[in-house]
mmCIF file of C-alpha atoms in Angstrom:
data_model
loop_
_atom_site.group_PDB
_atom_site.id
_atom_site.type_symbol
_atom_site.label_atom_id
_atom_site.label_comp_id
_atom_site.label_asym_id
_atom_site.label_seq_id
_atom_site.Cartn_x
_atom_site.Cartn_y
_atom_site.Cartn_z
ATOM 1 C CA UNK A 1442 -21.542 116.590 154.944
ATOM 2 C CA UNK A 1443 -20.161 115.299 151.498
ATOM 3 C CA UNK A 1444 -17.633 117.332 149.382
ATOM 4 C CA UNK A 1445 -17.945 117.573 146.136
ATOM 5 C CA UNK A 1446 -15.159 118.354 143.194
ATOM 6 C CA UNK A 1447 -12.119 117.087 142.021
ATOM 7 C CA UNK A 1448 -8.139 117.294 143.684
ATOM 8 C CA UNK A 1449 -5.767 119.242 142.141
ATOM 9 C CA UNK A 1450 -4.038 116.064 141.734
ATOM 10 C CA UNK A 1451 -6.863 114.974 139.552
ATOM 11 C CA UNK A 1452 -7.384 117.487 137.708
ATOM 12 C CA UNK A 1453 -3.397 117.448 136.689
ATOM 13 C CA UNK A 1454 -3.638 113.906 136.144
ATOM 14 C CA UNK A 1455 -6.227 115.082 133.214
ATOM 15 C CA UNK A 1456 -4.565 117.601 131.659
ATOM 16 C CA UNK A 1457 -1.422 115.381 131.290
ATOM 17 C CA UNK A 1458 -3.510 112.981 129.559
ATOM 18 C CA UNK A 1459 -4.742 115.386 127.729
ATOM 19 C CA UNK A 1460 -1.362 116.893 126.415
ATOM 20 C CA UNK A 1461 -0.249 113.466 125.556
ATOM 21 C CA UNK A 1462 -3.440 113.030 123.474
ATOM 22 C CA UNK A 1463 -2.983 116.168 121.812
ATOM 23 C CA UNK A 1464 0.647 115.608 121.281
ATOM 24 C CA UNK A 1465 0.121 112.461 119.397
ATOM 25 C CA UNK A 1466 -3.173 113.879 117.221
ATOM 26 C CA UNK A 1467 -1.992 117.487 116.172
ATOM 27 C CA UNK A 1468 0.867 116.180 114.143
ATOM 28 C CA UNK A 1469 -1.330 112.648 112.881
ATOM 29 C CA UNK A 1470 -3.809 115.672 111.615
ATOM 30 C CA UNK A 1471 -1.329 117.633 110.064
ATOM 31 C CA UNK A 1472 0.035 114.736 108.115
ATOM 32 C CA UNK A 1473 -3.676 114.031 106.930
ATOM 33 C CA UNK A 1474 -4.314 117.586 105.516
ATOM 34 C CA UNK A 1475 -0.931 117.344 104.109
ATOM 35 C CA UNK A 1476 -1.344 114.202 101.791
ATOM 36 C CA UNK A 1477 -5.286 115.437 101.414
ATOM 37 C CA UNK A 1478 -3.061 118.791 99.479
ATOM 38 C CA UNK A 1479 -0.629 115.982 97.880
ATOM 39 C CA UNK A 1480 -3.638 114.660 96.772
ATOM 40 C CA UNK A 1481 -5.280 117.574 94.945
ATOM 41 C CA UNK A 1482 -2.165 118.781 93.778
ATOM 42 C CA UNK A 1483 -1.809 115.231 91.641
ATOM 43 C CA UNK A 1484 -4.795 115.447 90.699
ATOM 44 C CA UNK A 1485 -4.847 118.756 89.421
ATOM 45 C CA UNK A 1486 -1.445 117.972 87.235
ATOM 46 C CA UNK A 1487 -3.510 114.991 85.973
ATOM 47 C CA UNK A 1488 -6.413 117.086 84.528
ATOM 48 C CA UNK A 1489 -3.742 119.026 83.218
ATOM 49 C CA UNK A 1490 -1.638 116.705 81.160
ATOM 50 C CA UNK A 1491 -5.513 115.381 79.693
ATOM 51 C CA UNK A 1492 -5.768 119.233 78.722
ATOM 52 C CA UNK A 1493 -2.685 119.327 77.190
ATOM 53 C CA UNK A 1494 -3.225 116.056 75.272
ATOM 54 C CA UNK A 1495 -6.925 117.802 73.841
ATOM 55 C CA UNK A 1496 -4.800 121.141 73.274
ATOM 56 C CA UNK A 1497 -2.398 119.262 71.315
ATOM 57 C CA UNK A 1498 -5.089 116.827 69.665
ATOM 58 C CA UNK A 1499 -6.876 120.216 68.524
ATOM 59 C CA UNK A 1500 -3.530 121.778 66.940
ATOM 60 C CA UNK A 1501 -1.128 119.506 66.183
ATOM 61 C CA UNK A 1502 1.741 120.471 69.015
ATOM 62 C CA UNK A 1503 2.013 121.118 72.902
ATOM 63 C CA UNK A 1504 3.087 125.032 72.285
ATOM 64 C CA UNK A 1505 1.203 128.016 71.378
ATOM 65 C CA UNK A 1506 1.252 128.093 67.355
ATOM 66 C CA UNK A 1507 0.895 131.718 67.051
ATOM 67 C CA UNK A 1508 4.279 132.028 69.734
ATOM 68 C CA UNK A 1509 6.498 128.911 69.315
ATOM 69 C CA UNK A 1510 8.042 127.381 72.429
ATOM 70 C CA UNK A 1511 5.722 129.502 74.697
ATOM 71 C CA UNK A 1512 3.346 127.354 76.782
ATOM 72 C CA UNK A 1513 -0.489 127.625 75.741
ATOM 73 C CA UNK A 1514 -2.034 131.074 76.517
ATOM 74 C CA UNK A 1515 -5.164 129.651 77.989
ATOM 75 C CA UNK A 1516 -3.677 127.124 79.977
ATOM 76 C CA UNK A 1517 -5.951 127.575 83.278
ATOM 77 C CA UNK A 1518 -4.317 126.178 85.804
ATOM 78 C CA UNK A 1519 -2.050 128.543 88.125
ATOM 79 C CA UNK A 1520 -2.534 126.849 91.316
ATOM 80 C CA UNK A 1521 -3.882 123.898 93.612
ATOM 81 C CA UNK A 1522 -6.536 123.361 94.250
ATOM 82 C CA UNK A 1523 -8.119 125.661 91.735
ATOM 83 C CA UNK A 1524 -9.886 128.198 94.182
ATOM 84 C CA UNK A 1525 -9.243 129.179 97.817
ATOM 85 C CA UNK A 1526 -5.609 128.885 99.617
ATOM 86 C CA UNK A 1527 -3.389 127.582 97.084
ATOM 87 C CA UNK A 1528 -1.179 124.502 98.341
ATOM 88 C CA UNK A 1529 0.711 124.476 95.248
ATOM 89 C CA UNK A 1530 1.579 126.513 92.391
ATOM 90 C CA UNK A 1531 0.944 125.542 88.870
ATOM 91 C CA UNK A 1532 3.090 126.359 85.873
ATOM 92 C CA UNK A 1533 3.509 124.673 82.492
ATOM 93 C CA UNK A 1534 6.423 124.647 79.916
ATOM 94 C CA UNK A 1535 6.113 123.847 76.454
ATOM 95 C CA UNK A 1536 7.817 122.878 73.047
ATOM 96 C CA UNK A 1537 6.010 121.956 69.589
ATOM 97 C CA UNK A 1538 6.802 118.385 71.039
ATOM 98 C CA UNK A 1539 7.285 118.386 74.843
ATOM 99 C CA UNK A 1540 5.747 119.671 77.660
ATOM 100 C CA UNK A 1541 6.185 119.537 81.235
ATOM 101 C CA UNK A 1542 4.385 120.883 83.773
ATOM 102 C CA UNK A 1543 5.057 121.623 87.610
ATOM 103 C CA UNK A 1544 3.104 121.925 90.806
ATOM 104 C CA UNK A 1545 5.656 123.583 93.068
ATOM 105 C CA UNK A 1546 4.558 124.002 96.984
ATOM 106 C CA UNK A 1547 3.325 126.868 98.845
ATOM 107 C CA UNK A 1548 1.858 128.138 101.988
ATOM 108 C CA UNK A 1549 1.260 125.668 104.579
ATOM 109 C CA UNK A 1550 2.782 122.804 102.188
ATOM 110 C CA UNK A 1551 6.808 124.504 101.633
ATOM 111 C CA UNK A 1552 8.043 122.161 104.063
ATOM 112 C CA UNK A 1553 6.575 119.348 102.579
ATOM 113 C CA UNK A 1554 8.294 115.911 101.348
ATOM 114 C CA UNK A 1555 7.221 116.269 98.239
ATOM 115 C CA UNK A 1556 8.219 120.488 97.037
ATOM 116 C CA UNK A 1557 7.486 120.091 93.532
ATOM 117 C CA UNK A 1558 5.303 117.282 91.605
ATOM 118 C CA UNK A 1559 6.193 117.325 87.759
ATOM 119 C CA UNK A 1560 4.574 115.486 84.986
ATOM 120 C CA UNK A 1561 5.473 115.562 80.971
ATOM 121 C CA UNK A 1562 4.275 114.362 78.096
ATOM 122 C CA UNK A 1563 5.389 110.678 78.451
ATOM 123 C CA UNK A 1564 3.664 110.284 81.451
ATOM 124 C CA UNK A 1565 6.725 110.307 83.413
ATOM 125 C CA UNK A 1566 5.795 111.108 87.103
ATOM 126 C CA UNK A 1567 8.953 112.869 89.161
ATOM 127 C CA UNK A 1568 9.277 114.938 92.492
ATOM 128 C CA UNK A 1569 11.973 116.822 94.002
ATOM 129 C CA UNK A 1570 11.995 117.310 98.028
ATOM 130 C CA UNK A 1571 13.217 116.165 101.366
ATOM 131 C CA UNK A 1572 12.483 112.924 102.348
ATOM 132 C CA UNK A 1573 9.848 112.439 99.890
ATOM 133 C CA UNK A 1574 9.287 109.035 97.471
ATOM 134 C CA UNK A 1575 7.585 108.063 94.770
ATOM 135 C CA UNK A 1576 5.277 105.974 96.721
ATOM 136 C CA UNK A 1577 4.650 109.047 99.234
ATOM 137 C CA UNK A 1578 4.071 112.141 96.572
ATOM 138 C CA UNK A 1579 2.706 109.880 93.768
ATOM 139 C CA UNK A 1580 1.147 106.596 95.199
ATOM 140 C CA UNK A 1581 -0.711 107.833 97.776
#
């Protein structure tokens, strides 16, 4: 008569292997869905600074006319991505000349290399975080 099944020395052999696998791919995930956030969060200061440029285009200045130095009252963006879990919050402020406006990080994303994204009217691309870089919160 054959027996069937595995040792317990087997089966500890695979969950070791297993930890180790999951020990190297739950932090290479969270990484991913953190510069997938990065991403969005660029992107939505992008579409943005394009509003603000067709605001401006439309009125002459960056502000609200009818409330100088007061950023546009229909500015829609308050968060990233635009609907669902926000990963970073949106906020914009404006002169008759300037403007700058911030994505600031939330959630899942406070810990994050890259805590605030900021874009102006120049085009001038800036963060301020941890270990962050340009080439990590704006190049990729």
């Amino acid at each position: 008569m054959r027996v069937r099944g595995f040792s317990l020395m087997e089966v500890l052999a695979a969950m070791a292997i297993l930890a180790v696998l999951t020990a190297i791919a739950i932090p290479s995930y969270t990484a991913y869905i953190a510069r997938g956030n990065r991403a969005v969060g660029r992107a939505v200061l992008l579409e943005a600074q394009n509003w603000m440029e067709r605001w401006r285009t439309e009125r002459g200045r960056y502000d609200d006319p009818a409330n100088a130095n007061n950023p546009p009252p229909t500015f829609p963006w308050t968060q990233a991505p635009r609907t669902g879990t926000a990963a970073y919050t949106v906020a914009v402020a404006a002169t008759a000349a300037t403007y700058s406006i911030t994505a600031t990080a939330t959630g899942s994303m406070t810990g994050d290399p890259c805590t605030t994204l900021t874009i102006d009217q120049t085009g001038l691309r800036t963060f301020t975080g941890g270990s962050g870089s340009q080439e990590i919160c704006w190049g990729r």
